[in-house]
Each structure stands twice: as structure tokens, then as C-alpha cells.
Coordinates of C-alpha atoms in Angstrom, one line a residue:
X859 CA 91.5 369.7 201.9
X860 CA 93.5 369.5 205.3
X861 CA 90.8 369.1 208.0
X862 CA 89.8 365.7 206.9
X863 CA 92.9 364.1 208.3
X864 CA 92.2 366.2 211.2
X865 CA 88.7 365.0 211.6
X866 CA 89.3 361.7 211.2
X867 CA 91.8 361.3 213.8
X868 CA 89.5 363.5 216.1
X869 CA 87.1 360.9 215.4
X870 CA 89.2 357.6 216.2
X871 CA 90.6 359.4 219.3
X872 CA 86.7 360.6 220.6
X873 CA 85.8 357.0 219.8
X874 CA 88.8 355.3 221.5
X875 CA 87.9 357.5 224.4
X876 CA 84.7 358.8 225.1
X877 CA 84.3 361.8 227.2
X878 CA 80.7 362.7 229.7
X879 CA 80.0 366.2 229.2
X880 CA 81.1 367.2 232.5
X881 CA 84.7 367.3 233.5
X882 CA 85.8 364.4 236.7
X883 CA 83.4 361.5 235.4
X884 CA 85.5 360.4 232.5
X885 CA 86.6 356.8 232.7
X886 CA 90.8 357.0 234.0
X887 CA 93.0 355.9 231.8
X888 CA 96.7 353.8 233.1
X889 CA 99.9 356.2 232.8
X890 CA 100.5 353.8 229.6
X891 CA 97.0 355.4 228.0
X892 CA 96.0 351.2 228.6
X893 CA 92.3 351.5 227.4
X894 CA 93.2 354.5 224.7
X895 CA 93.4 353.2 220.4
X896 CA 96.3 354.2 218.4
X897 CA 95.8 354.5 214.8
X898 CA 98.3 351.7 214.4
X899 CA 99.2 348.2 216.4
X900 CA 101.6 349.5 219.1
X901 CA 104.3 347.2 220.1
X902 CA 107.2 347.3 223.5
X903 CA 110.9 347.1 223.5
X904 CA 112.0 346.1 226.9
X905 CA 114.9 348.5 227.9
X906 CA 116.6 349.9 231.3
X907 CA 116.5 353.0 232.1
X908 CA 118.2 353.8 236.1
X909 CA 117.9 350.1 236.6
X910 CA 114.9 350.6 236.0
X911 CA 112.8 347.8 233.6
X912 CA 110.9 350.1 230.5
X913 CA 109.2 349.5 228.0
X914 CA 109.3 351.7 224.6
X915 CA 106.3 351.7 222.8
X916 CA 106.3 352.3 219.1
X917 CA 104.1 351.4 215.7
X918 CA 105.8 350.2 212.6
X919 CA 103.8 350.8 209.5
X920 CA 105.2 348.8 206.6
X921 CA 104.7 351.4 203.1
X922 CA 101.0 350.9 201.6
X923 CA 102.4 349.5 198.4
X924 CA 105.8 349.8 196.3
X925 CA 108.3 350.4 199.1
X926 CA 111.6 352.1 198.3
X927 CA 113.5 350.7 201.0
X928 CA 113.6 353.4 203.0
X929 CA 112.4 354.1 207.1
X930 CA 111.5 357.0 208.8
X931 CA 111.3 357.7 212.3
X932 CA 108.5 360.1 213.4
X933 CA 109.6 361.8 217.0
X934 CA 106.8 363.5 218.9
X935 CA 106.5 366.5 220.9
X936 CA 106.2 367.2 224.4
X937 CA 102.5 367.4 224.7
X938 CA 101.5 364.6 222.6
X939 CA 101.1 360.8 222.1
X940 CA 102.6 359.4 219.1
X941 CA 98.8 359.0 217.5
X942 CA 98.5 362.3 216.4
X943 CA 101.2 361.9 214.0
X944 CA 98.2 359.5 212.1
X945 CA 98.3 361.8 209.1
X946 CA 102.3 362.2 208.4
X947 CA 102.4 358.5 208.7
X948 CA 99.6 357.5 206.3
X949 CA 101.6 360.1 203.8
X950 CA 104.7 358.2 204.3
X951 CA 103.5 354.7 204.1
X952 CA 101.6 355.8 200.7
X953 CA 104.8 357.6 199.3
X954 CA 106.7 354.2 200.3
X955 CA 108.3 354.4 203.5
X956 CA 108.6 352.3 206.5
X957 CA 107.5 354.4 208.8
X958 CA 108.9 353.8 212.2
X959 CA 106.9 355.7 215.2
X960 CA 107.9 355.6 218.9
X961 CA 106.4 357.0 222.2
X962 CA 109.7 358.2 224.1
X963 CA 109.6 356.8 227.7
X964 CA 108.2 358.9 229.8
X965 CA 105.3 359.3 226.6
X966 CA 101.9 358.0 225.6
X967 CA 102.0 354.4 226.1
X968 CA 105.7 354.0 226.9
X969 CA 106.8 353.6 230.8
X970 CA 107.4 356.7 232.9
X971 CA 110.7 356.9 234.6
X972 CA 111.0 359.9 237.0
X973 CA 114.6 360.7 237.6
X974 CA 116.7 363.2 235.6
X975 CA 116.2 362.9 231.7
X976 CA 118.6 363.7 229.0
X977 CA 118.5 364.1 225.4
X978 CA 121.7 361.7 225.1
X979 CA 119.8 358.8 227.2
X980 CA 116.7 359.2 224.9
X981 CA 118.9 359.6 221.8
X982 CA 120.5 356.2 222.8
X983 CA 117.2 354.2 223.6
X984 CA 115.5 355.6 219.7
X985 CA 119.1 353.7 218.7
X986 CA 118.3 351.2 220.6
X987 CA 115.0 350.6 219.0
X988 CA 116.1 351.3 215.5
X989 CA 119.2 348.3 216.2
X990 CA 116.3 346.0 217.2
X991 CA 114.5 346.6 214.1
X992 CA 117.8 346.1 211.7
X993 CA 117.8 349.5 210.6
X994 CA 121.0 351.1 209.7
X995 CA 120.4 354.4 208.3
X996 CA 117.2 356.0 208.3
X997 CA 115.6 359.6 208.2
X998 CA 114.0 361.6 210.9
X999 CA 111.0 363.5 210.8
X1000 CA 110.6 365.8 214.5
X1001 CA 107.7 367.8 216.1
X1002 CA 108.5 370.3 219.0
X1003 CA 110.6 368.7 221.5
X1004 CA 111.6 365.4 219.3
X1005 CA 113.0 368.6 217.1
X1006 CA 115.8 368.7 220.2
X1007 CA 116.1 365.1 220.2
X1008 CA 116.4 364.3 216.4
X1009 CA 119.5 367.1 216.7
X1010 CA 121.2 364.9 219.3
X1011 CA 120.8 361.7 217.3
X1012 CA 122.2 363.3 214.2
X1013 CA 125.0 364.6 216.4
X1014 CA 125.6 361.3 218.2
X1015 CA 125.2 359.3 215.5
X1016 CA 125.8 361.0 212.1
X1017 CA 125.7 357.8 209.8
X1018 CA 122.9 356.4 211.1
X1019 CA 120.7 359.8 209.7
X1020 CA 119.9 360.5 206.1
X1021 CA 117.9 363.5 206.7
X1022 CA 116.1 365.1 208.8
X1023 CA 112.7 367.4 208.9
X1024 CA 111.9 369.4 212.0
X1025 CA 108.7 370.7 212.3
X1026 CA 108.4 373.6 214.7
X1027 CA 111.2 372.5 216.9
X1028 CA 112.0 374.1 220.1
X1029 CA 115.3 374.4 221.4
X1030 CA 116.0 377.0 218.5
X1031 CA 117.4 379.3 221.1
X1032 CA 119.4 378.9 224.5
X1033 CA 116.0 379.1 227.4
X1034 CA 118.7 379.0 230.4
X1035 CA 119.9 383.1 228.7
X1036 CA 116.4 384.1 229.6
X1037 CA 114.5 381.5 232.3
X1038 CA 115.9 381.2 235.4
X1039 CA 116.0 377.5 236.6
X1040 CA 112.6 376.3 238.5
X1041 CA 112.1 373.9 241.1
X1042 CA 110.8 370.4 240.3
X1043 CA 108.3 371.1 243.5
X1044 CA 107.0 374.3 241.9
X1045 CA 106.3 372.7 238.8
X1046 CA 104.9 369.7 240.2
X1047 CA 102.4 371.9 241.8
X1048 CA 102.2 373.9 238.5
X1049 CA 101.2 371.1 236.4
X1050 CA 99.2 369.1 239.2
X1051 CA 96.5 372.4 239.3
X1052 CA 96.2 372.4 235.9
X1053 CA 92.6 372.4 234.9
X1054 CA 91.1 370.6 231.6
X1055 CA 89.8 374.1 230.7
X1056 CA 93.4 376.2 231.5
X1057 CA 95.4 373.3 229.5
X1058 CA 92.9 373.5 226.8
X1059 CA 93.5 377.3 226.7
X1060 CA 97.6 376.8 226.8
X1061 CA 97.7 374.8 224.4
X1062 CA 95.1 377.0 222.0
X1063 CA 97.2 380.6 222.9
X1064 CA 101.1 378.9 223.4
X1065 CA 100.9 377.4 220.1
X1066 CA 99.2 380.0 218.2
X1067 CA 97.0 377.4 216.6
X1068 CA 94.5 378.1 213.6
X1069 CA 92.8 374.7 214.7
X1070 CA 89.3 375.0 216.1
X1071 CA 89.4 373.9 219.9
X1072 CA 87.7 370.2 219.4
X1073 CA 90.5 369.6 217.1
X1074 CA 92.8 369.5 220.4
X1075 CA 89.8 367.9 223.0
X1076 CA 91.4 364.6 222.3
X1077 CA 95.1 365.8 223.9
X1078 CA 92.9 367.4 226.9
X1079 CA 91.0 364.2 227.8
X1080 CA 94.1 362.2 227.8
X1081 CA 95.3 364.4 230.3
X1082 CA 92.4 364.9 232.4
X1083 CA 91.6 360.8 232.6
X1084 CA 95.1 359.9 233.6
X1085 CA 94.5 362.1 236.7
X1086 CA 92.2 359.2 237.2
X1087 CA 95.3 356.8 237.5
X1088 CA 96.4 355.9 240.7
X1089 CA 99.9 356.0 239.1
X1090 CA 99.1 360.1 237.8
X1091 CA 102.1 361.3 240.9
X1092 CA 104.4 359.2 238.9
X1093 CA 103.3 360.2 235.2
X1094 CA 103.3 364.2 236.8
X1095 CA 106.7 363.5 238.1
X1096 CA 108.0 362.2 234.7
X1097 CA 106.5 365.1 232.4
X1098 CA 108.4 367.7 234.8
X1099 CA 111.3 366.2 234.5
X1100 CA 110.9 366.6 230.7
X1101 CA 111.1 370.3 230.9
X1102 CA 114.1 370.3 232.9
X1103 CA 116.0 368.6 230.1
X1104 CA 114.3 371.1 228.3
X1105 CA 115.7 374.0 230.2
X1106 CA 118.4 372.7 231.0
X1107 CA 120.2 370.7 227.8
X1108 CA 120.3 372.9 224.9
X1109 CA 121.0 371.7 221.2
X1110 CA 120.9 375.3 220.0
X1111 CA 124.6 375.5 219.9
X1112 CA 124.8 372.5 217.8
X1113 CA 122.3 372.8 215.1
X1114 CA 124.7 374.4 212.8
X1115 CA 127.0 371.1 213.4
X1116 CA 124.4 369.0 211.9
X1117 CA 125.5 367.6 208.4
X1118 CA 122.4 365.8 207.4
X1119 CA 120.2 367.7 205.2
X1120 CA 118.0 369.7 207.2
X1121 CA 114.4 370.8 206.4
X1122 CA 112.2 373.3 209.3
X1123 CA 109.1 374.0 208.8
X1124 CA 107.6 376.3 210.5
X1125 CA 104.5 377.7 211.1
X1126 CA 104.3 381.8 211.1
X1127 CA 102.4 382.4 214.1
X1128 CA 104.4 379.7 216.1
X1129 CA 106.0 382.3 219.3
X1130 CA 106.1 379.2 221.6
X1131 CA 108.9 378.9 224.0
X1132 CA 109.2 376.7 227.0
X1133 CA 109.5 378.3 230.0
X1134 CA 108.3 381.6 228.4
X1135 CA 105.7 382.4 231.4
X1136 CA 109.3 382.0 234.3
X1137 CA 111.0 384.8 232.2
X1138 CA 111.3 388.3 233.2
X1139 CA 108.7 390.2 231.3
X1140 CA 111.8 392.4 229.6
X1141 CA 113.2 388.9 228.6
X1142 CA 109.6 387.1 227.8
X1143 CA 109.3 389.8 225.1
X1144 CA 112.3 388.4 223.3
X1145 CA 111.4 384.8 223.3
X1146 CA 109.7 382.7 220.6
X1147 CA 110.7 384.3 217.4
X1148 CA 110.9 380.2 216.0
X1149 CA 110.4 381.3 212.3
X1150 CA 113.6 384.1 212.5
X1151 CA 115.7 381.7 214.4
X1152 CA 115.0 378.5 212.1
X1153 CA 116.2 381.2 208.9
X1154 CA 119.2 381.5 210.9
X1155 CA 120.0 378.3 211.7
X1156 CA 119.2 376.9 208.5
X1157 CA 121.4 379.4 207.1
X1158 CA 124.4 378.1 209.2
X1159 CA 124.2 374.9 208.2
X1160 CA 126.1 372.3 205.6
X1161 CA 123.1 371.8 204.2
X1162 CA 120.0 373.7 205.5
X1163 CA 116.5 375.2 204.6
X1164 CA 113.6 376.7 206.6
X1165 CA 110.1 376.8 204.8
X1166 CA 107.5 379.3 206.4
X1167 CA 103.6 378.3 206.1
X1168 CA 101.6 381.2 206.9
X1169 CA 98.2 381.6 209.3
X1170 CA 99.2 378.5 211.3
X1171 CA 101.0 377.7 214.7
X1172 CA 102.9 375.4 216.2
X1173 CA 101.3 372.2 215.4
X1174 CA 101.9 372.0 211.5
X1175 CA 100.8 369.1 210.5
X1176 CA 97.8 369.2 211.9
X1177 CA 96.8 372.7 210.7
X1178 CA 98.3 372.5 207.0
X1179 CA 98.4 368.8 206.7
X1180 CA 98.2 368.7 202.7
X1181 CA 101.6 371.7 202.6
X1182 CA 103.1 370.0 205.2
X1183 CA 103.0 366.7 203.9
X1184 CA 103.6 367.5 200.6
X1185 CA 107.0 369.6 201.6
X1186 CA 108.1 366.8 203.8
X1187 CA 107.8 364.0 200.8
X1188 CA 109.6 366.3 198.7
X1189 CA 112.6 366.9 200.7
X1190 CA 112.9 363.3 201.9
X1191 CA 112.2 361.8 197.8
X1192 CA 115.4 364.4 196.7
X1193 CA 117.7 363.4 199.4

């Protein structure tokens, strides 16, 4: 029941992007994935970021039929382009909702600024986005590192969230108790040796995921053409300064401020923890217990609640797409 989703946007992203067998021949792709198909038309907001012009890109899916006036806005993870979220949005717009879908800047097909990021800047542009569409209050559902970022919305701008869903968040504990602070330079160089077939592995072991390896060869590809780019110093230079903000900008200590109602769901075997590999190995053994801390949390909260899915990782919605779908539409049709 869940792979089809999985294998049918494994399919639209190998056809939007065909890979030779061998690794260095694939055709680059722009730092704005130009030449790679969403699922969905993608449109720009023009913003400024550092005096800076950007452009946010985002898809806005209108409900299949019978809309109940509702919006939600999908935030993705660290590692990902908005288009993987194809699934959870074809849910939404059948169970009736607007479905809202951006590409942070510094993401998939939105620009890549390189200084300092903060959640509070990119909290401010989703706003920004959501006041040019005319909507006033509207849920959030989060993956990974959009988890951190959904929190600071709903902490900057309470009446402007319904609810929230945070699937596998990070953030769920303080990284600068445990990771001490790394150089942009040594991450740049980090990053920049990366090979197709070490990311590949990362993200296969650091998520924990039941998914079979081609299930992921889309993520990989992206990342191996825009090495192509002639702009790939800049779109390294943005990514690392992603984990800084990471590192550096905790929400942790907020969570249990949050008054929206709050669903996690988490995936049993997700240990991932950015910045896990920097730690001391007597600190490293500590990090990642996501499912524990989410419990927690959730428990803390005005109105909180973890769900647990057994056997998978860290991308849920790709590995139990039907249970993670149908407890998402659940919690978002009673609240």
C-alpha cells in the first residue's frame, strides 16, 4: 500500500532527471534545480534577503474537489526539495485543503543567499508568502528541519497557526550541550568531498530508513548534478550556513511554549541528530533519542501528542505514507 506513492515520485523525479550509469556525466543542473520537474507548477515571490534580491519558490495546490476552506503549509527538511512532499500534498488536496508548499531560500528552486541564516528571518519570509497569498490563519505540517522552523512561526506568530504536525523534527534537544561549534571552512570542505556514493550512504544510515536505496537516488542526483553548476561554491556556501542555524539557534527550549495543537510523528528507528559525527564519542552516545524526547515534549505542552510508527526512520512519509497520511488528516480534520 505505501510504496506506490513512493514509486511514483521515484518515477517523475528519474524522468525529470535522468542519470548515465556512471557518476560525473550527468547533465548539471542551475542552483535553482532549472531543468528539474516538480510534481506541481512552481511559482517566485520576489523578497530581500541582506539586500539581497530572492526569489521564494513555492506550489499552491488548490483541494481536488469540495474544499473546506482551509490551507496548509508543508515545510521541508534540510536535505530535500519541496517535491518529495508529492504524496502528503496529493492527501491534502483530496481531503480538501489548500495546500500551500514552499522551497525556503537557500532550497530546491528558491535563491541561495550565503550569509548567516536564522529561523526568525525564514519564519518572516514563510509570513511573507502566506500575506501575499491572503492567508490569515493556516496550519503547518513540518519535516526535519522545517520542524524548527514551524516552532518559530507558531512562536512568532501564534494567531496566524491553527495547528501544527511535525514529522521527525530535529531540534528536539539543545546540539550546542553536546557539539562543539565548527568552522564554516571545515564544513565547506566537509560537504564539498562528499561523494554521490558517501551521501547516498548518510542519508541511508543517519536516517535509519526502511526505504530501499533507489527510493532516495533522486535526492543524490540532485546533489551530484548541481556540482555541475558553475554557481555550486555559492549553493555549498548556503547549505553550510543552514547547519549553523542549526547548531546554533535552538527551539528546544520553546516547544513547550507552543499553544497550537501539536502532533509529532515519529518514526522508531529515527536516532538522527545534526552534528552527531562533531560530538565527543561519550556525548555522541547520547544524541538522537527523537522518539523519547518528542514523548517529552509533547507531554509539556498546552496541547500535545507524539505518535510512534514502528520499523521506519526519519523520513516518514515516505516510508509509511498510508499511517502517516492517514494520522496527519486526522489530527488536522479534529482541530
Amino acid at each position: 500500500m505505501r510504496s506506490a506513492p513512493i514509486l511514483a515520485l521515484l518515477a517523475l523525479a528519474l524522468t525529470a532527471a535522468p542519470a548515465p550509469a556512471q557518476e560525473g556525466t550527468m547533465t548539471p543542473l542551475g542552483i535553482g534545480l532549472e531543468g528539474f520537474t516538480y510534481p506541481y507548477p512552481v511559482k517566485f515571490l520576489p523578497l530581500t534577503r541582506d539586500h539581497e534580491a530572492q526569489r521564494l519558490a513555492y506550489m499552491d495546490v488548490a483541494p481536488t474537489e469540495g474544499g473546506n476552506g482551509r490551507t496548509v503549509l508543508l515545510l521541508h527538511g534540510r536535505n530535500f526539495p519541496s517535491s518529495y512532499w508529492e504524496p502528503v500534498i496529493r492527501a491534502l488536496a483530496e481531503g480538501g485543503y489548500r495546500v500551500v508548499v514552499p522551497d525556503q531560500l537557500g532550497f530546491g528552486k528558491s535563491s541561495k543567499p550565503v550569509k548567516p541564516f536564522t529561523f526568525d528571518r525564514m519564519a518572516a519570509e514563510t509570513m511573507a508568502l502566506a500575506d501575499a497569498l491572503g492567508l490569515q490563519r493556516f496550519d503547518i505540517v513540518a519535516h526535519s528541519m522545517g520542524g524548527m522552523l514551524a516552532v518559530r512561526i507558531a512562536r512568532n506568530f501564534p494567531q496566524r497557526v491553527n495547528a501544527l504536525v511535525l514529522e521527525a523534527p530535529i531540534g528536539l534537544e539543545d546540539y550546542r550541550f553536546t557539539v562543539p561549534p565548527v568552522t564554516d571552512d571545515l564544513l565547506l570542505t566537509r560537504e564539498g568531498e562528499l561523494t554521490a556514493d558517501a551521501y547516498r550512504k548518510q542519508l541511508m544510515t543517519s536516517y535509519s530508513l526502511s526505504l530501499p536505496a533507489s527510493a532516495i537516488e533522486p535526492f543524490v542526483q540532485i546533489r551530484e548534478r548541481v556540482k555541475g553548476s558553475g554557481e555550486y561554491p555559492r549553493w555549498l556556501r548556503s547549505f553550510v550556513q543552514s547547519y549553523q542555524a542549526i547548531w546554533g539557534q535552538p527551539v528546544v527550549h520553546e516547544i513547550p511554549l507552543v499553544k497550537a495543537p501539536t502532533l509529532f510523528v515519529m518514526g522508531a528507528n529515527d536516532r538522527n541528530a545534526p552534528g552527531k559525527a562533531f560530538a565527543p564519542p561519550e556525548l555522541r552516545a547520547t544524541m538522537g533519542d527523537n522518539t523519547g524526547h518528542a514523548r517529552a515534549l509533547a507531554a509539556r505542552m498546552p496541547n500535545g501528542r507524539a505518535e510512534v510508527i514502528n520499523n521506519v526512520g526519519h523520513l516518514v512519509h515516505m516510508e509509511a505514507t498510508s499511517m502517516f497520511n492517514g494520522l496527519m488528516l486526522d489530527f488536522l480534520d479534529r482541530n
